[in-house]
Short mmCIF file of C-alpha atoms and ligand atoms in Angstrom, two decimals:
data_model
loop_
_atom_site.label_atom_id
_atom_site.label_comp_id
_atom_site.label_asym_id
_atom_site.label_seq_id
_atom_site.Cartn_x
_atom_site.Cartn_y
_atom_site.Cartn_z
CA MET A 1 39.56 2.73 -7.81
CA ILE A 2 36.97 4.05 -5.23
CA LEU A 3 34.38 1.87 -3.20
CA VAL A 4 31.07 3.28 -2.82
CA THR A 5 29.40 1.42 0.15
CA GLY A 6 25.64 1.71 -0.31
CA GLY A 7 25.81 2.87 -3.61
CA ALA A 8 22.42 1.62 -4.90
CA GLY A 9 20.58 4.34 -2.74
CA TYR A 10 19.23 7.63 -3.11
CA ILE A 11 22.75 9.31 -1.65
CA GLY A 12 25.38 6.47 -2.85
CA SER A 13 24.07 6.18 -6.66
CA HIS A 14 23.76 10.48 -7.09
CA CYS A 15 27.71 10.07 -6.27
CA ALA A 16 28.53 6.71 -7.92
CA LEU A 17 27.06 8.61 -10.49
CA THR A 18 29.02 11.94 -10.22
CA LEU A 19 32.42 9.73 -9.99
CA LEU A 20 31.87 7.88 -13.38
CA GLU A 21 31.11 11.42 -14.63
CA LYS A 22 34.74 12.42 -13.52
CA GLY A 23 36.04 9.56 -14.85
CA HIS A 24 36.87 7.30 -11.74
CA ASP A 25 36.46 3.45 -11.51
CA ILE A 26 34.38 2.59 -8.89
CA VAL A 27 33.07 -0.49 -7.13
CA VAL A 28 29.62 0.14 -5.84
CA PHE A 29 29.12 -2.37 -2.41
CA ASP A 30 25.53 -2.35 -1.73
CA SER A 31 22.70 -5.54 -0.08
CA LEU A 32 19.97 -3.99 -1.65
CA GLU A 33 17.80 -4.44 1.29
CA LEU A 34 17.26 -0.62 1.06
CA GLY A 35 19.14 0.00 -2.23
CA HIS A 36 17.84 -1.30 -5.90
CA GLN A 37 19.25 -3.35 -8.57
CA GLU A 38 17.39 -1.36 -11.38
CA THR A 39 19.72 1.64 -9.88
CA ILE A 40 22.79 0.03 -10.79
CA ASN A 41 21.76 -1.13 -14.18
CA THR A 42 21.08 2.54 -14.76
CA LEU A 43 24.46 3.38 -13.66
CA LYS A 44 26.06 0.57 -15.99
CA ASN A 45 24.16 2.16 -18.58
CA ILE A 46 25.30 5.44 -18.10
CA ASN A 47 28.87 4.45 -18.38
CA SER A 48 29.52 5.69 -21.68
CA LYS A 49 32.67 7.09 -20.93
CA GLY A 50 33.95 3.15 -20.64
CA LYS A 51 35.17 3.50 -17.22
CA PHE A 52 35.06 0.73 -15.18
CA ILE A 53 32.01 -0.32 -12.55
CA ASP A 54 31.64 -3.42 -10.61
CA PHE A 55 28.81 -4.01 -8.32
CA ILE A 56 29.05 -6.17 -5.91
CA LYS A 57 26.50 -7.50 -3.55
CA GLY A 58 27.19 -8.12 0.22
CA ASN A 59 26.40 -7.06 3.63
CA LEU A 60 28.83 -4.87 6.03
CA GLN A 61 27.84 -7.66 8.77
CA ASN A 62 29.54 -10.03 7.03
CA TYR A 63 33.68 -9.51 7.27
CA GLU A 64 34.29 -11.81 4.53
CA ASP A 65 31.72 -9.75 2.35
CA ILE A 66 33.87 -6.67 2.44
CA ASN A 67 36.91 -7.82 2.64
CA ASN A 68 36.34 -9.61 -0.67
CA VAL A 69 36.20 -6.53 -2.09
CA PHE A 70 39.33 -5.03 -1.42
CA SER A 71 40.81 -8.55 -2.38
CA LYS A 72 39.38 -8.27 -5.55
CA HIS A 73 39.88 -4.66 -6.58
CA LYS A 74 43.33 -1.72 -5.79
CA ILE A 75 40.96 0.13 -3.82
CA ASP A 76 42.44 3.66 -3.07
CA ALA A 77 39.90 5.56 -0.90
CA VAL A 78 36.09 4.88 0.13
CA VAL A 79 32.98 6.61 0.08
CA HIS A 80 30.72 5.14 2.95
CA PHE A 81 27.04 5.67 2.93
CA ALA A 82 26.06 1.99 3.34
CA ALA A 83 23.69 3.01 6.87
CA PHE A 84 20.33 2.53 8.09
CA SER A 85 18.74 6.25 8.39
CA GLN A 86 15.40 6.35 9.64
CA VAL A 87 14.83 7.72 12.92
CA GLY A 88 12.15 6.44 14.10
CA GLU A 89 12.45 2.77 13.53
CA SER A 90 16.22 3.21 14.94
CA VAL A 91 13.94 4.36 18.47
CA LYS A 92 12.09 1.16 18.12
CA ASN A 93 14.85 -1.49 16.99
CA PRO A 94 18.34 0.11 17.95
CA GLN A 95 19.92 -3.46 17.49
CA LYS A 96 18.97 -3.20 14.02
CA TYR A 97 20.88 0.06 14.02
CA TYR A 98 24.04 -0.67 16.09
CA PHE A 99 24.67 -4.12 14.39
CA ASN A 100 24.27 -2.52 10.93
CA ASN A 101 25.69 0.87 11.00
CA VAL A 102 28.31 0.80 13.65
CA TYR A 103 29.41 -3.14 14.06
CA GLY A 104 28.79 -3.11 9.42
CA SER A 105 31.31 0.06 9.91
CA LEU A 106 33.66 -1.75 11.84
CA ASN A 107 34.11 -4.41 9.30
CA LEU A 108 34.76 -1.70 6.31
CA PHE A 109 37.54 0.00 8.54
CA ARG A 110 38.96 -3.45 9.42
CA ALA A 111 39.04 -4.65 5.74
CA MET A 112 40.18 -0.71 4.76
CA LEU A 113 43.27 -1.75 7.16
CA GLU A 114 43.76 -5.04 6.27
CA HIS A 115 44.43 -3.37 2.78
CA ASP A 116 46.34 -0.99 4.07
CA VAL A 117 43.87 1.88 2.74
CA LYS A 118 43.74 4.75 4.79
CA LYS A 119 41.03 7.38 3.25
CA ILE A 120 37.50 7.56 3.68
CA VAL A 121 34.54 9.81 3.13
CA PHE A 122 31.96 8.62 5.98
CA SER A 123 28.04 10.06 5.65
CA SER A 124 27.12 11.72 9.10
CA THR A 125 24.55 13.53 10.07
CA ALA A 126 22.84 16.45 12.01
CA ALA A 127 21.41 14.08 14.00
CA THR A 128 24.43 14.04 15.92
CA TYR A 129 23.94 17.26 16.98
CA GLY A 130 20.56 16.05 18.81
CA GLU A 131 18.57 19.34 19.73
CA PRO A 132 19.57 22.10 18.91
CA GLU A 133 21.29 24.77 21.31
CA TYR A 134 21.48 27.12 18.85
CA THR A 135 21.17 27.97 15.14
CA PRO A 136 22.49 27.68 12.54
CA ILE A 137 24.57 25.01 13.81
CA ASP A 138 28.11 25.38 13.50
CA GLU A 139 30.64 22.37 13.60
CA LYS A 140 31.47 23.44 17.39
CA HIS A 141 27.25 22.74 18.53
CA PRO A 142 27.55 19.68 20.99
CA GLN A 143 27.08 16.39 19.64
CA ASN A 144 24.29 14.83 22.05
CA PRO A 145 22.39 12.67 19.36
CA ILE A 146 18.68 12.23 21.09
CA ASN A 147 18.01 9.10 18.94
CA PRO A 148 20.37 5.84 18.09
CA TYR A 149 20.66 6.38 14.72
CA GLY A 150 21.99 9.80 15.49
CA SER A 151 24.25 7.94 18.37
CA SER A 152 25.40 5.16 15.48
CA LYS A 153 26.57 8.12 13.67
CA LEU A 154 28.46 9.62 16.08
CA MET A 155 29.83 6.24 17.21
CA ILE A 156 31.23 6.18 14.00
CA GLU A 157 32.86 9.82 14.32
CA ARG A 158 34.65 8.77 17.02
CA ILE A 159 35.55 5.49 16.01
CA LEU A 160 37.30 7.01 12.88
CA ASP A 161 38.91 9.80 15.14
CA ASP A 162 40.65 6.90 17.34
CA TYR A 163 41.48 4.81 14.29
CA ASP A 164 43.38 8.33 13.15
CA LYS A 165 45.17 8.82 15.84
CA ALA A 166 46.26 5.00 15.93
CA TYR A 167 46.09 3.68 13.01
CA GLY A 168 46.46 6.86 10.21
CA LEU A 169 42.89 6.11 8.92
CA LYS A 170 41.91 9.51 7.36
CA SER A 171 38.38 10.43 7.60
CA VAL A 172 36.21 13.50 6.27
CA ARG A 173 33.07 13.26 7.86
CA LEU A 174 30.04 14.85 6.78
CA ARG A 175 27.07 15.95 8.43
CA TYR A 176 24.58 15.90 6.41
CA PHE A 177 20.69 18.23 6.97
CA ASN A 178 17.93 17.29 4.37
CA VAL A 179 19.22 16.30 1.66
CA ALA A 180 16.59 16.51 -1.26
CA GLY A 181 16.39 16.42 -5.24
CA ALA A 182 17.52 14.56 -7.93
CA ASP A 183 19.94 13.91 -10.30
CA SER A 184 19.08 16.97 -12.88
CA LYS A 185 18.87 14.30 -16.22
CA SER A 186 16.30 12.02 -13.50
CA ARG A 187 18.35 9.24 -14.43
CA ILE A 188 18.80 8.49 -11.14
CA GLY A 189 15.81 9.97 -7.97
CA GLU A 190 15.03 9.16 -3.73
CA TRP A 191 13.31 5.80 -4.02
CA HIS A 192 12.07 4.88 -0.67
CA GLU A 193 10.12 2.27 0.71
CA PRO A 194 8.33 3.54 2.56
CA GLU A 195 8.40 6.99 1.84
CA THR A 196 8.94 8.81 4.61
CA HIS A 197 10.43 11.86 3.82
CA LEU A 198 9.10 15.48 3.42
CA ILE A 199 9.72 17.04 -0.32
CA PRO A 200 8.81 13.35 -2.14
CA ASN A 201 5.87 13.07 0.29
CA ILE A 202 4.09 15.92 -1.02
CA LEU A 203 4.79 15.35 -4.55
CA LYS A 204 3.78 11.80 -4.14
CA SER A 205 0.31 13.24 -3.39
CA THR A 206 -0.43 14.79 -6.69
CA PHE A 207 -0.24 11.03 -8.65
CA SER A 208 -2.99 9.15 -9.42
CA GLY A 209 -3.50 6.64 -6.59
CA GLY A 210 -1.24 8.98 -4.27
CA LYS A 211 -2.31 9.10 -0.07
CA THR A 212 -3.16 12.87 0.85
CA PHE A 213 -0.29 14.94 2.17
CA GLN A 214 0.12 14.45 6.00
CA MET A 215 1.20 17.96 7.40
CA PHE A 216 2.81 16.92 10.84
CA GLY A 217 2.38 20.06 13.65
CA ASP A 218 1.82 23.35 13.01
CA ASP A 219 2.24 24.93 16.40
CA TYR A 220 6.21 24.65 16.73
CA ASP A 221 7.73 28.07 17.64
CA THR A 222 8.60 29.16 13.89
CA ILE A 223 7.83 31.11 11.56
CA ASP A 224 4.43 30.16 10.58
CA GLY A 225 4.17 26.67 12.91
CA THR A 226 5.75 24.27 10.97
CA CYS A 227 9.22 23.17 11.07
CA VAL A 228 11.64 24.73 9.54
CA ARG A 229 14.69 22.52 7.68
CA ASP A 230 17.90 23.12 5.58
CA TYR A 231 16.80 21.64 2.60
CA ILE A 232 20.50 20.50 0.51
CA ASN A 233 20.57 19.50 -2.36
CA VAL A 234 21.64 16.31 -3.47
CA GLU A 235 24.00 17.12 -6.85
CA ASN A 236 25.27 19.93 -4.77
CA LEU A 237 26.16 17.63 -1.76
CA ILE A 238 27.74 15.45 -3.62
CA ASN A 239 30.22 17.81 -5.25
CA ALA A 240 31.17 18.21 -1.63
CA HIS A 241 31.93 13.96 -1.48
CA ILE A 242 34.36 14.83 -4.17
CA LEU A 243 36.23 18.10 -2.74
CA ALA A 244 36.57 15.92 0.12
CA LEU A 245 38.14 13.30 -1.37
CA GLU A 246 40.54 15.16 -3.12
CA TYR A 247 40.93 17.05 0.18
CA LEU A 248 41.90 13.34 1.48
CA ASN A 249 44.55 12.73 -1.51
CA ASN A 250 46.35 15.88 -1.21
CA GLY A 251 47.24 15.21 2.53
CA GLY A 252 44.19 16.98 4.42
CA LYS A 253 44.03 16.11 7.76
CA THR A 254 41.12 14.38 9.46
CA ASN A 255 38.55 16.81 9.58
CA PHE A 256 34.39 17.43 9.38
CA PHE A 257 31.62 19.27 8.08
CA ASN A 258 28.40 20.65 7.96
CA LEU A 259 26.23 20.10 4.54
CA GLY A 260 23.28 22.55 4.46
CA THR A 261 22.70 25.92 2.72
CA THR A 262 22.21 28.18 5.93
CA ASP A 263 18.75 28.50 4.82
CA GLY A 264 15.69 27.71 6.89
CA ASN A 265 12.68 26.22 4.74
CA SER A 266 9.59 25.53 7.11
CA VAL A 267 7.26 22.70 5.82
CA LYS A 268 4.72 25.40 4.88
CA GLN A 269 7.10 26.93 2.76
CA VAL A 270 8.16 23.67 1.44
CA PHE A 271 4.71 22.73 0.26
CA THR A 272 4.02 25.93 -1.89
CA ALA A 273 7.36 25.26 -3.50
CA CYS A 274 5.99 22.08 -4.49
CA GLU A 275 2.52 23.84 -5.71
CA GLU A 276 4.33 26.16 -7.58
CA VAL A 277 6.71 23.65 -9.36
CA THR A 278 3.78 21.28 -10.21
CA GLN A 279 1.04 24.21 -10.43
CA GLN A 280 -1.52 21.81 -8.68
CA LYS A 281 -3.54 22.51 -5.65
CA ILE A 282 -2.27 19.72 -2.77
CA PRO A 283 -4.42 18.38 -1.21
CA VAL A 284 -3.11 18.51 2.59
CA GLU A 285 -4.03 17.05 6.09
CA LEU A 286 -2.97 18.58 9.07
CA LYS A 287 -1.74 15.58 11.90
CA GLY A 288 -0.41 16.36 15.43
CA ARG A 289 3.57 16.33 15.61
CA ARG A 290 5.55 13.93 14.62
CA GLU A 291 7.70 12.28 17.08
CA GLY A 292 11.25 13.83 17.70
CA ASP A 293 10.76 16.53 15.41
CA PRO A 294 12.88 19.69 16.42
CA ALA A 295 11.02 22.77 15.17
CA THR A 296 14.33 24.26 14.04
CA LEU A 297 17.58 22.33 12.36
CA VAL A 298 19.73 24.95 9.88
CA ALA A 299 23.59 24.83 9.24
CA ASP A 300 26.43 27.06 9.51
CA ASN A 301 28.03 26.16 6.54
CA LYS A 302 31.20 28.31 6.65
CA LYS A 303 34.04 25.26 6.76
CA ALA A 304 33.18 23.90 3.72
CA ILE A 305 32.85 26.08 1.87
CA GLU A 306 36.04 28.18 3.62
CA THR A 307 38.14 24.94 3.10
CA LEU A 308 36.57 22.59 0.71
CA LYS A 309 35.91 25.47 -1.55
CA TRP A 310 32.53 23.72 -1.86
CA ILE A 311 29.81 25.98 -3.85
CA PRO A 312 26.29 24.97 -2.41
CA ASP A 313 24.30 26.98 -5.67
CA LYS A 314 21.12 25.08 -5.74
CA SER A 315 17.78 26.72 -4.53
CA LEU A 316 15.10 24.69 -2.61
CA LYS A 317 13.16 25.12 -6.41
CA ASP A 318 16.25 23.56 -8.06
CA SER A 319 15.40 20.88 -5.41
CA VAL A 320 11.89 20.65 -5.55
CA ASN A 321 11.92 20.86 -9.75
CA SER A 322 14.15 17.77 -10.03
CA ALA A 323 12.60 15.47 -7.46
CA TYR A 324 9.27 16.05 -9.14
CA GLU A 325 10.79 14.97 -13.13
CA TRP A 326 12.24 11.80 -10.93
CA GLU A 327 8.94 11.37 -9.24
CA LYS A 328 7.33 11.09 -12.80
CA VAL A 329 9.92 8.36 -13.93
CA LEU A 330 9.72 6.79 -10.57
CA GLN A 331 5.71 6.74 -10.98
CA ASP A 332 5.81 5.99 -15.09
CA LYS A 333 8.93 3.17 -15.40
CA TYR A 334 8.95 1.64 -12.01
CA TYR A 335 5.17 1.45 -10.72
N1 UFG F 401 7.08 16.17 7.26
C1 UFG F 401 5.44 16.35 7.07
N2 UFG F 401 4.84 15.03 6.74
C2 UFG F 401 5.69 14.09 5.86
C3 UFG F 401 6.87 13.87 6.07
C4 UFG F 401 7.59 14.97 6.58
O1 UFG F 401 4.88 16.74 7.61
O2 UFG F 401 4.61 13.18 5.01
C5 UFG F 401 8.00 16.88 8.20
C6 UFG F 401 8.53 16.48 8.92
O3 UFG F 401 7.41 16.24 10.59
C7 UFG F 401 9.19 17.47 9.28
C8 UFG F 401 9.73 18.18 8.11
O4 UFG F 401 8.49 17.52 7.13
O5 UFG F 401 9.24 18.42 9.94
C9 UFG F 401 11.22 17.05 7.57
O6 UFG F 401 10.81 15.67 7.91
P1 UFG F 401 11.96 14.39 6.53
O7 UFG F 401 11.25 13.52 7.29
O8 UFG F 401 12.04 14.78 5.49
O9 UFG F 401 12.92 14.82 7.47
P2 UFG F 401 13.74 15.22 8.50
O10 UFG F 401 14.21 16.49 8.92
O11 UFG F 401 13.00 14.12 9.54
O12 UFG F 401 15.03 13.88 8.86
C10 UFG F 401 16.36 13.92 8.17
C11 UFG F 401 16.97 13.11 7.32
C12 UFG F 401 17.00 11.63 8.65
C13 UFG F 401 17.98 13.02 9.68
C14 UFG F 401 17.56 13.86 10.42
C15 UFG F 401 18.61 14.85 10.94
O13 UFG F 401 15.96 12.51 6.41
O14 UFG F 401 18.08 10.85 8.13
O15 UFG F 401 17.30 15.17 8.68
O16 UFG F 401 18.16 15.68 11.57
F1 UFG F 401 18.54 12.16 10.65
#
């Protein structure tokens, strides 16, 4: 049985779905502060193979909540997504981030050790690298986060290193670049309230009642003046988690990998891709720079490809397509 923390959220729910489809029994643990009960309902309905899925609502900040999960189920490995992830909010309210992300993770690891569970795949982030010193960013790039969100994730990475040395807890830390797209059958997808991410914000502005898309800054030192990011498809990203679990099951040592495509796309290029996919002229308003946005963030992904045999084969267009199909479902069914 695999425990998925944060399994009602955007990335965690895609992992839960893939694990179920691959025939695993899973337990999803989520506080539903940001995740959605509707997503859990969808996961339970999808579960046609008769695989076991249990949902336990709880908060990692309450040790008993998470310890009870391990008492109830025989867990073999953990995939740990549960976290807050908004950079701007983390600057304004670092306490919220350190308590939820770091203290919450400490409780999770304590319960794992208590129940002798020694394998974990952890959602880390490109934000642990901070302002890039060179590009593309490989795993040897120094980790100097510039906001509490990135710091909280780096602290957890360091804790995992120490826990391996002291307790033999094996981890794979996956450092995500910009995750994009949705389930290709549109059953689940990105659903944040409020939404801050680029692709859903552009797409939302094509629906009635949607706000005009705001483009943050066109005076960066990039090909067209807008920020360049590495958009990695969520289904490709989740496959890396499945491979990471297999790697740990095969006795792999504690390790860490970037998950990106090596392809940089500017905000303007993403906007054009959205216009092409939706076949609409999308209204746009140019605003000033958003605080804390580095000009370029692009991953060197060789390590994951070579070690995990990972295949990131989906394009930006694939991600925009699935995000658009999901956004239609979201607007139609849930709004
Ligand atoms: N952008 C806009 N308008 C919007 C939203 C975003 O112009 O409405 C721009 C941003 O300014 C940025 C780019 O689009 O230049 C991408 O922004 P996102 O908010 O989609 O993604 P970020 O690169 O800021 O953040 C992502 C993750 C974070 C993680 C970070 C790592 O969402 O969790 O990458 O650097 F910390």
